[in-house]
Short mmCIF file of N, CA and C in Angstrom, two decimals:
data_model
loop_
_atom_site.label_atom_id
_atom_site.label_comp_id
_atom_site.label_asym_id
_atom_site.label_seq_id
_atom_site.Cartn_x
_atom_site.Cartn_y
_atom_site.Cartn_z
N MET A 1 -2.07 40.93 -10.89
CA MET A 1 -2.69 42.02 -10.16
C MET A 1 -3.40 42.93 -11.15
N THR A 2 -4.63 43.24 -10.84
CA THR A 2 -5.41 44.12 -11.71
C THR A 2 -5.07 45.58 -11.42
N GLU A 3 -5.47 46.44 -12.33
CA GLU A 3 -5.27 47.88 -12.15
C GLU A 3 -6.00 48.38 -10.90
N GLU A 4 -7.20 47.83 -10.65
CA GLU A 4 -7.96 48.22 -9.46
C GLU A 4 -7.25 47.78 -8.18
N ASP A 5 -6.66 46.57 -8.17
CA ASP A 5 -5.88 46.12 -7.01
C ASP A 5 -4.71 47.06 -6.74
N LEU A 6 -4.02 47.47 -7.80
CA LEU A 6 -2.88 48.37 -7.64
C LEU A 6 -3.34 49.73 -7.11
N ARG A 7 -4.46 50.24 -7.64
CA ARG A 7 -4.99 51.52 -7.13
C ARG A 7 -5.36 51.43 -5.66
N SER A 8 -5.95 50.31 -5.27
CA SER A 8 -6.32 50.11 -3.87
C SER A 8 -5.08 50.07 -2.98
N ALA A 9 -4.06 49.34 -3.41
CA ALA A 9 -2.83 49.24 -2.64
C ALA A 9 -2.10 50.58 -2.57
N ALA A 10 -2.27 51.43 -3.58
CA ALA A 10 -1.55 52.70 -3.66
C ALA A 10 -2.08 53.76 -2.70
N ARG A 11 -3.25 53.54 -2.13
CA ARG A 11 -3.78 54.50 -1.16
C ARG A 11 -2.98 54.39 0.13
N PRO A 12 -2.57 55.53 0.70
CA PRO A 12 -1.79 55.47 1.95
C PRO A 12 -2.57 54.79 3.07
N GLY A 13 -1.87 53.95 3.81
CA GLY A 13 -2.46 53.29 4.96
C GLY A 13 -2.18 54.08 6.22
N SER A 14 -2.63 53.54 7.35
CA SER A 14 -2.47 54.26 8.61
C SER A 14 -1.15 53.97 9.31
N GLY A 15 -0.37 53.01 8.81
CA GLY A 15 0.97 52.76 9.35
C GLY A 15 1.97 53.55 8.53
N GLU A 16 2.72 54.41 9.18
CA GLU A 16 3.62 55.31 8.47
C GLU A 16 4.99 55.27 9.13
N VAL A 17 6.03 55.21 8.29
CA VAL A 17 7.40 55.23 8.83
C VAL A 17 8.29 56.00 7.86
N THR A 18 9.21 56.79 8.43
CA THR A 18 10.13 57.61 7.64
C THR A 18 11.53 57.48 8.21
N ALA A 19 12.51 57.43 7.33
CA ALA A 19 13.91 57.45 7.74
C ALA A 19 14.65 58.43 6.84
N THR A 20 15.67 59.08 7.41
CA THR A 20 16.45 60.08 6.68
C THR A 20 17.92 59.88 6.97
N VAL A 21 18.74 60.10 5.96
CA VAL A 21 20.19 60.04 6.13
C VAL A 21 20.83 61.03 5.16
N ILE A 22 21.97 61.56 5.54
CA ILE A 22 22.78 62.39 4.65
C ILE A 22 23.92 61.51 4.15
N VAL A 23 24.08 61.45 2.83
CA VAL A 23 25.14 60.64 2.22
C VAL A 23 26.14 61.58 1.56
N ASN A 24 27.40 61.38 1.86
CA ASN A 24 28.45 62.20 1.26
C ASN A 24 28.81 61.66 -0.12
N ALA A 25 27.89 61.88 -1.04
CA ALA A 25 28.04 61.45 -2.43
C ALA A 25 27.04 62.25 -3.27
N PRO A 26 27.32 62.42 -4.55
CA PRO A 26 26.38 63.13 -5.42
C PRO A 26 25.04 62.39 -5.53
N ALA A 27 23.96 63.14 -5.74
CA ALA A 27 22.62 62.56 -5.84
C ALA A 27 22.56 61.49 -6.92
N GLU A 28 23.25 61.68 -8.04
CA GLU A 28 23.22 60.71 -9.12
C GLU A 28 23.75 59.35 -8.65
N ALA A 29 24.84 59.37 -7.88
CA ALA A 29 25.43 58.11 -7.38
C ALA A 29 24.52 57.46 -6.35
N VAL A 30 23.93 58.27 -5.49
CA VAL A 30 23.02 57.75 -4.46
C VAL A 30 21.80 57.11 -5.11
N PHE A 31 21.22 57.80 -6.06
CA PHE A 31 20.03 57.31 -6.75
C PHE A 31 20.33 56.01 -7.49
N LYS A 32 21.45 55.98 -8.19
CA LYS A 32 21.85 54.78 -8.94
C LYS A 32 22.03 53.60 -7.99
N ALA A 33 22.64 53.84 -6.83
CA ALA A 33 22.85 52.77 -5.86
C ALA A 33 21.52 52.27 -5.31
N PHE A 34 20.60 53.17 -5.02
CA PHE A 34 19.31 52.75 -4.47
C PHE A 34 18.53 51.91 -5.47
N THR A 35 18.58 52.27 -6.74
CA THR A 35 17.79 51.55 -7.74
C THR A 35 18.53 50.33 -8.29
N ALA A 36 19.67 49.99 -7.71
CA ALA A 36 20.32 48.70 -7.98
C ALA A 36 19.63 47.70 -7.04
N TRP A 37 18.42 47.30 -7.41
CA TRP A 37 17.51 46.59 -6.52
C TRP A 37 18.15 45.41 -5.81
N GLU A 38 18.84 44.55 -6.56
CA GLU A 38 19.42 43.35 -5.93
C GLU A 38 20.46 43.70 -4.87
N ARG A 39 21.12 44.84 -5.01
CA ARG A 39 22.14 45.26 -4.04
C ARG A 39 21.52 45.69 -2.71
N GLN A 40 20.20 45.91 -2.68
CA GLN A 40 19.55 46.24 -1.41
C GLN A 40 19.75 45.11 -0.40
N SER A 41 19.97 43.91 -0.90
CA SER A 41 20.26 42.78 -0.01
C SER A 41 21.52 43.02 0.81
N ASP A 42 22.41 43.88 0.33
CA ASP A 42 23.67 44.19 1.04
C ASP A 42 23.45 45.07 2.27
N TRP A 43 22.34 45.80 2.30
CA TRP A 43 22.17 46.75 3.40
C TRP A 43 20.85 46.64 4.15
N ILE A 44 19.93 45.82 3.67
CA ILE A 44 18.69 45.57 4.42
C ILE A 44 18.85 44.21 5.09
N PRO A 45 18.91 44.18 6.41
CA PRO A 45 19.20 42.92 7.12
C PRO A 45 18.20 41.81 6.82
N PHE A 46 18.73 40.60 6.71
CA PHE A 46 17.93 39.37 6.56
C PHE A 46 17.07 39.35 5.31
N THR A 47 17.40 40.18 4.32
CA THR A 47 16.52 40.37 3.17
C THR A 47 17.24 40.11 1.85
N LYS A 48 16.56 39.40 0.98
CA LYS A 48 17.03 39.17 -0.39
C LYS A 48 16.07 39.88 -1.33
N VAL A 49 16.62 40.71 -2.21
CA VAL A 49 15.80 41.51 -3.12
C VAL A 49 16.13 41.09 -4.55
N ARG A 50 15.07 41.00 -5.37
CA ARG A 50 15.29 40.68 -6.78
C ARG A 50 14.17 41.28 -7.63
N VAL A 51 14.50 41.55 -8.87
CA VAL A 51 13.50 42.01 -9.84
C VAL A 51 12.88 40.75 -10.44
N VAL A 52 11.57 40.62 -10.31
CA VAL A 52 10.90 39.42 -10.82
C VAL A 52 10.16 39.67 -12.14
N GLU A 53 9.99 40.95 -12.47
CA GLU A 53 9.31 41.29 -13.73
C GLU A 53 9.82 42.66 -14.17
N GLY A 54 10.23 42.77 -15.43
CA GLY A 54 10.71 44.03 -15.96
C GLY A 54 12.21 44.18 -15.81
N ASP A 55 12.68 45.42 -16.01
CA ASP A 55 14.11 45.71 -15.99
C ASP A 55 14.54 46.52 -14.77
N GLY A 56 13.66 46.66 -13.80
CA GLY A 56 13.94 47.47 -12.62
C GLY A 56 13.42 48.89 -12.74
N GLY A 57 12.97 49.27 -13.92
CA GLY A 57 12.42 50.60 -14.14
C GLY A 57 10.93 50.65 -13.88
N GLU A 58 10.30 51.72 -14.33
CA GLU A 58 8.86 51.88 -14.13
C GLU A 58 8.10 50.67 -14.67
N GLY A 59 7.15 50.20 -13.88
CA GLY A 59 6.34 49.05 -14.25
C GLY A 59 6.90 47.73 -13.76
N SER A 60 8.15 47.72 -13.31
CA SER A 60 8.78 46.48 -12.84
C SER A 60 8.17 46.02 -11.53
N LEU A 61 8.27 44.72 -11.28
CA LEU A 61 7.85 44.14 -10.01
C LEU A 61 9.11 43.69 -9.28
N VAL A 62 9.29 44.20 -8.07
CA VAL A 62 10.46 43.87 -7.25
C VAL A 62 9.97 43.10 -6.04
N GLU A 63 10.71 42.05 -5.68
CA GLU A 63 10.34 41.23 -4.54
C GLU A 63 11.46 41.29 -3.49
N ALA A 64 11.07 41.53 -2.24
CA ALA A 64 12.00 41.50 -1.12
C ALA A 64 11.50 40.43 -0.15
N VAL A 65 12.34 39.45 0.13
CA VAL A 65 11.96 38.38 1.05
C VAL A 65 12.85 38.51 2.28
N THR A 66 12.22 38.75 3.42
CA THR A 66 12.92 38.87 4.69
C THR A 66 12.65 37.62 5.50
N ALA A 67 13.75 36.99 5.96
CA ALA A 67 13.62 35.75 6.74
C ALA A 67 14.45 35.86 8.00
N VAL A 68 13.78 35.72 9.15
CA VAL A 68 14.44 35.67 10.45
C VAL A 68 13.97 34.39 11.11
N GLY A 69 14.88 33.43 11.17
CA GLY A 69 14.48 32.12 11.69
C GLY A 69 13.37 31.56 10.82
N PRO A 70 12.31 31.04 11.45
CA PRO A 70 11.22 30.46 10.66
C PRO A 70 10.25 31.52 10.09
N ALA A 71 10.36 32.77 10.55
CA ALA A 71 9.45 33.82 10.07
C ALA A 71 9.93 34.36 8.73
N VAL A 72 9.04 34.37 7.75
CA VAL A 72 9.36 34.85 6.41
C VAL A 72 8.29 35.85 5.98
N VAL A 73 8.73 37.03 5.51
CA VAL A 73 7.80 38.04 4.99
C VAL A 73 8.20 38.33 3.56
N ARG A 74 7.24 38.20 2.66
CA ARG A 74 7.45 38.47 1.24
C ARG A 74 6.80 39.81 0.91
N ASP A 75 7.60 40.73 0.37
CA ASP A 75 7.12 42.07 0.03
C ASP A 75 7.25 42.25 -1.48
N GLU A 76 6.12 42.43 -2.15
CA GLU A 76 6.12 42.70 -3.59
C GLU A 76 5.85 44.18 -3.80
N MET A 77 6.69 44.79 -4.64
CA MET A 77 6.56 46.22 -4.92
C MET A 77 6.52 46.46 -6.42
N ARG A 78 5.54 47.23 -6.85
CA ARG A 78 5.48 47.66 -8.24
C ARG A 78 6.14 49.03 -8.31
N VAL A 79 7.12 49.19 -9.19
CA VAL A 79 7.78 50.48 -9.39
C VAL A 79 6.84 51.32 -10.24
N VAL A 80 6.33 52.42 -9.68
CA VAL A 80 5.33 53.21 -10.40
C VAL A 80 5.89 54.52 -10.94
N ARG A 81 7.03 54.95 -10.43
CA ARG A 81 7.63 56.18 -10.95
C ARG A 81 9.12 56.20 -10.63
N ILE A 82 9.89 56.58 -11.64
CA ILE A 82 11.32 56.82 -11.44
C ILE A 82 11.63 58.16 -12.07
N ASP A 83 12.17 59.08 -11.27
CA ASP A 83 12.56 60.42 -11.72
C ASP A 83 14.02 60.65 -11.31
N PRO A 84 14.98 60.11 -12.09
CA PRO A 84 16.38 60.21 -11.69
C PRO A 84 16.88 61.65 -11.71
N PRO A 85 17.71 62.05 -10.81
CA PRO A 85 18.18 61.34 -9.63
C PRO A 85 17.42 61.73 -8.36
N TYR A 86 16.15 62.04 -8.50
CA TYR A 86 15.42 62.63 -7.38
C TYR A 86 14.44 61.73 -6.65
N GLU A 87 13.73 60.85 -7.37
CA GLU A 87 12.63 60.17 -6.71
C GLU A 87 12.34 58.80 -7.31
N VAL A 88 12.01 57.86 -6.43
CA VAL A 88 11.49 56.54 -6.81
C VAL A 88 10.21 56.33 -6.02
N ARG A 89 9.15 55.94 -6.71
CA ARG A 89 7.88 55.62 -6.04
C ARG A 89 7.54 54.17 -6.33
N VAL A 90 7.11 53.48 -5.27
CA VAL A 90 6.68 52.09 -5.41
C VAL A 90 5.32 51.95 -4.74
N VAL A 91 4.63 50.86 -5.09
CA VAL A 91 3.42 50.47 -4.38
C VAL A 91 3.65 49.04 -3.91
N HIS A 92 3.62 48.85 -2.58
CA HIS A 92 3.69 47.52 -2.01
C HIS A 92 2.34 46.87 -2.31
N CYS A 93 2.37 45.76 -3.02
CA CYS A 93 1.11 45.19 -3.52
C CYS A 93 0.99 43.70 -3.23
N GLY A 94 1.66 43.24 -2.19
CA GLY A 94 1.58 41.83 -1.83
C GLY A 94 0.36 41.54 -0.98
N ARG A 95 0.29 40.34 -0.49
CA ARG A 95 -0.87 39.94 0.33
C ARG A 95 -0.81 40.57 1.71
N LEU A 96 0.38 40.67 2.29
CA LEU A 96 0.53 41.19 3.65
C LEU A 96 0.89 42.67 3.66
N LEU A 97 1.91 43.04 2.90
CA LEU A 97 2.37 44.43 2.89
C LEU A 97 1.78 45.16 1.69
N ARG A 98 1.04 46.23 2.00
CA ARG A 98 0.38 47.01 0.96
C ARG A 98 0.51 48.48 1.31
N GLY A 99 0.66 49.31 0.29
CA GLY A 99 0.70 50.75 0.49
C GLY A 99 1.83 51.38 -0.31
N PRO A 100 1.80 52.71 -0.45
CA PRO A 100 2.81 53.40 -1.25
C PRO A 100 4.08 53.66 -0.45
N GLY A 101 5.17 53.80 -1.21
CA GLY A 101 6.45 54.18 -0.62
C GLY A 101 7.18 55.10 -1.58
N VAL A 102 8.03 55.95 -1.03
CA VAL A 102 8.79 56.89 -1.86
C VAL A 102 10.18 57.07 -1.27
N LEU A 103 11.16 57.14 -2.14
CA LEU A 103 12.53 57.50 -1.76
C LEU A 103 12.85 58.78 -2.51
N ARG A 104 13.30 59.78 -1.76
CA ARG A 104 13.68 61.06 -2.38
C ARG A 104 15.15 61.36 -2.10
N CYS A 105 15.84 61.77 -3.14
CA CYS A 105 17.23 62.21 -3.03
C CYS A 105 17.26 63.70 -3.31
N THR A 106 17.73 64.47 -2.34
CA THR A 106 17.81 65.92 -2.50
C THR A 106 19.27 66.33 -2.48
N PRO A 107 19.78 66.85 -3.60
CA PRO A 107 21.18 67.29 -3.63
C PRO A 107 21.40 68.42 -2.63
N MET A 108 22.52 68.33 -1.92
CA MET A 108 22.92 69.37 -0.97
C MET A 108 24.33 69.82 -1.39
N GLY A 109 24.41 70.40 -2.58
CA GLY A 109 25.71 70.69 -3.16
C GLY A 109 26.09 69.56 -4.10
N GLU A 110 27.33 69.58 -4.53
CA GLU A 110 27.76 68.60 -5.54
C GLU A 110 28.06 67.22 -4.97
N SER A 111 28.37 67.13 -3.67
CA SER A 111 28.81 65.83 -3.16
C SER A 111 28.13 65.42 -1.85
N ARG A 112 26.94 65.95 -1.62
CA ARG A 112 26.14 65.53 -0.46
C ARG A 112 24.69 65.42 -0.89
N THR A 113 24.03 64.39 -0.35
CA THR A 113 22.64 64.14 -0.72
C THR A 113 21.85 63.75 0.51
N GLN A 114 20.70 64.38 0.69
CA GLN A 114 19.78 63.95 1.74
C GLN A 114 18.87 62.89 1.13
N VAL A 115 18.75 61.76 1.83
CA VAL A 115 17.86 60.68 1.39
C VAL A 115 16.73 60.56 2.41
N VAL A 116 15.51 60.60 1.91
CA VAL A 116 14.33 60.40 2.76
C VAL A 116 13.56 59.22 2.18
N TRP A 117 13.32 58.24 3.05
CA TRP A 117 12.57 57.04 2.66
C TRP A 117 11.30 57.04 3.50
N HIS A 118 10.15 57.04 2.83
CA HIS A 118 8.87 57.17 3.51
C HIS A 118 7.94 56.07 3.01
N GLU A 119 7.28 55.39 3.95
CA GLU A 119 6.34 54.31 3.63
C GLU A 119 5.03 54.54 4.38
N TRP A 120 3.92 54.25 3.71
CA TRP A 120 2.59 54.29 4.32
C TRP A 120 1.96 52.91 4.14
N PHE A 121 1.90 52.11 5.18
CA PHE A 121 1.39 50.74 5.06
C PHE A 121 -0.05 50.62 5.51
N HIS A 122 -0.80 49.77 4.81
CA HIS A 122 -2.11 49.35 5.27
C HIS A 122 -1.82 48.34 6.38
N LEU A 123 -2.31 48.56 7.53
CA LEU A 123 -2.02 47.67 8.65
C LEU A 123 -2.92 46.45 8.60
N PRO A 124 -2.31 45.25 8.60
CA PRO A 124 -3.12 44.04 8.60
C PRO A 124 -3.78 43.83 9.96
N GLY A 125 -4.82 43.06 10.00
CA GLY A 125 -5.42 42.67 11.27
C GLY A 125 -6.50 43.60 11.78
N GLY A 126 -6.98 44.51 10.95
CA GLY A 126 -8.07 45.40 11.37
C GLY A 126 -7.73 46.20 12.61
N VAL A 127 -8.63 46.21 13.58
CA VAL A 127 -8.44 46.99 14.81
C VAL A 127 -7.19 46.51 15.55
N ALA A 128 -6.96 45.20 15.58
CA ALA A 128 -5.79 44.67 16.28
C ALA A 128 -4.50 45.23 15.67
N GLY A 129 -4.45 45.32 14.35
CA GLY A 129 -3.27 45.89 13.68
C GLY A 129 -3.06 47.34 14.03
N ARG A 130 -4.15 48.11 14.07
CA ARG A 130 -4.04 49.54 14.42
C ARG A 130 -3.62 49.72 15.88
N VAL A 131 -4.07 48.83 16.75
CA VAL A 131 -3.68 48.89 18.16
C VAL A 131 -2.21 48.50 18.32
N ALA A 132 -1.76 47.50 17.56
CA ALA A 132 -0.38 47.02 17.67
C ALA A 132 0.63 47.98 17.05
N TRP A 133 0.21 48.80 16.07
CA TRP A 133 1.15 49.66 15.35
C TRP A 133 1.99 50.56 16.26
N PRO A 134 1.42 51.24 17.26
CA PRO A 134 2.26 52.09 18.11
C PRO A 134 3.37 51.32 18.83
N VAL A 135 3.16 50.03 19.05
CA VAL A 135 4.19 49.20 19.68
C VAL A 135 5.24 48.79 18.64
N LEU A 136 4.80 48.49 17.43
CA LEU A 136 5.71 48.04 16.38
C LEU A 136 6.45 49.18 15.70
N TRP A 137 5.85 50.37 15.64
CA TRP A 137 6.41 51.50 14.90
C TRP A 137 7.84 51.84 15.30
N PRO A 138 8.18 51.96 16.59
CA PRO A 138 9.56 52.33 16.92
C PRO A 138 10.59 51.35 16.35
N GLY A 139 10.29 50.07 16.39
CA GLY A 139 11.20 49.08 15.82
C GLY A 139 11.32 49.22 14.32
N SER A 140 10.21 49.53 13.66
CA SER A 140 10.22 49.73 12.21
C SER A 140 11.08 50.93 11.85
N LYS A 141 10.92 52.02 12.59
CA LYS A 141 11.68 53.23 12.31
C LYS A 141 13.17 53.00 12.56
N VAL A 142 13.51 52.36 13.66
CA VAL A 142 14.93 52.09 13.96
C VAL A 142 15.52 51.20 12.88
N GLY A 143 14.81 50.14 12.51
CA GLY A 143 15.31 49.23 11.48
C GLY A 143 15.53 49.91 10.15
N LEU A 144 14.57 50.72 9.73
CA LEU A 144 14.68 51.43 8.46
C LEU A 144 15.82 52.44 8.52
N THR A 145 15.95 53.15 9.62
CA THR A 145 17.02 54.14 9.77
C THR A 145 18.39 53.47 9.74
N GLN A 146 18.54 52.35 10.46
CA GLN A 146 19.82 51.65 10.47
C GLN A 146 20.17 51.12 9.08
N ALA A 147 19.20 50.59 8.37
CA ALA A 147 19.45 50.11 7.01
C ALA A 147 19.89 51.25 6.11
N LEU A 148 19.23 52.40 6.23
CA LEU A 148 19.58 53.55 5.40
C LEU A 148 20.97 54.08 5.74
N LYS A 149 21.36 54.05 7.02
CA LYS A 149 22.71 54.46 7.41
C LYS A 149 23.75 53.53 6.80
N LYS A 150 23.47 52.22 6.82
CA LYS A 150 24.40 51.26 6.22
C LYS A 150 24.50 51.52 4.71
N PHE A 151 23.36 51.77 4.08
CA PHE A 151 23.34 52.13 2.67
C PHE A 151 24.27 53.31 2.40
N GLY A 152 24.12 54.37 3.21
CA GLY A 152 24.96 55.56 3.05
C GLY A 152 26.44 55.24 3.15
N ARG A 153 26.81 54.43 4.15
CA ARG A 153 28.22 54.05 4.31
C ARG A 153 28.74 53.28 3.10
N LEU A 154 27.94 52.38 2.56
CA LEU A 154 28.36 51.61 1.40
C LEU A 154 28.52 52.49 0.16
N VAL A 155 27.60 53.44 -0.02
CA VAL A 155 27.70 54.37 -1.16
C VAL A 155 28.95 55.23 -1.00
N GLU A 156 29.16 55.77 0.18
CA GLU A 156 30.34 56.62 0.42
C GLU A 156 31.65 55.87 0.19
N ALA A 157 31.65 54.56 0.49
CA ALA A 157 32.86 53.75 0.30
C ALA A 157 33.00 53.25 -1.14
N GLY A 158 32.01 53.57 -1.99
CA GLY A 158 32.06 53.12 -3.38
C GLY A 158 31.78 51.65 -3.57
N LYS A 159 31.11 51.04 -2.60
CA LYS A 159 30.83 49.59 -2.65
C LYS A 159 29.50 49.25 -3.29
N ILE A 160 28.68 50.26 -3.57
CA ILE A 160 27.44 50.03 -4.32
C ILE A 160 27.48 50.95 -5.52
#
């Protein structure tokens, strides 16, 4: 991927989804659990996550492959910023999924953290994709919220 391709993918798209959860754990623990990339497979349904280039830090390439029956979606993300324990920024730079994403951890005292996960996707399919997004968006939001809730439960139980 060229620098220009990454810049193009980093521009926010018209598909946007946000999920929020409060985790009863310090921000440092929440942030560390989120950036344990391979462990995301434990809380994102039907998805296997792995670091394919780098050490998981800035500049790394992370791949998430979601498979439901015969349908398979491959999501490649370049980690563009890590600011522990507050923020992780990625750029989805695959063929299908493109656009920036950010996870923010906001401490709410010593043992509570608000997590906000926000994605802006370039919608595939031109006009058809933009027309379909309002139908697909509620499912995307519910799925992302449920995954983040499971993440929170695992962090609170000390399992990540």
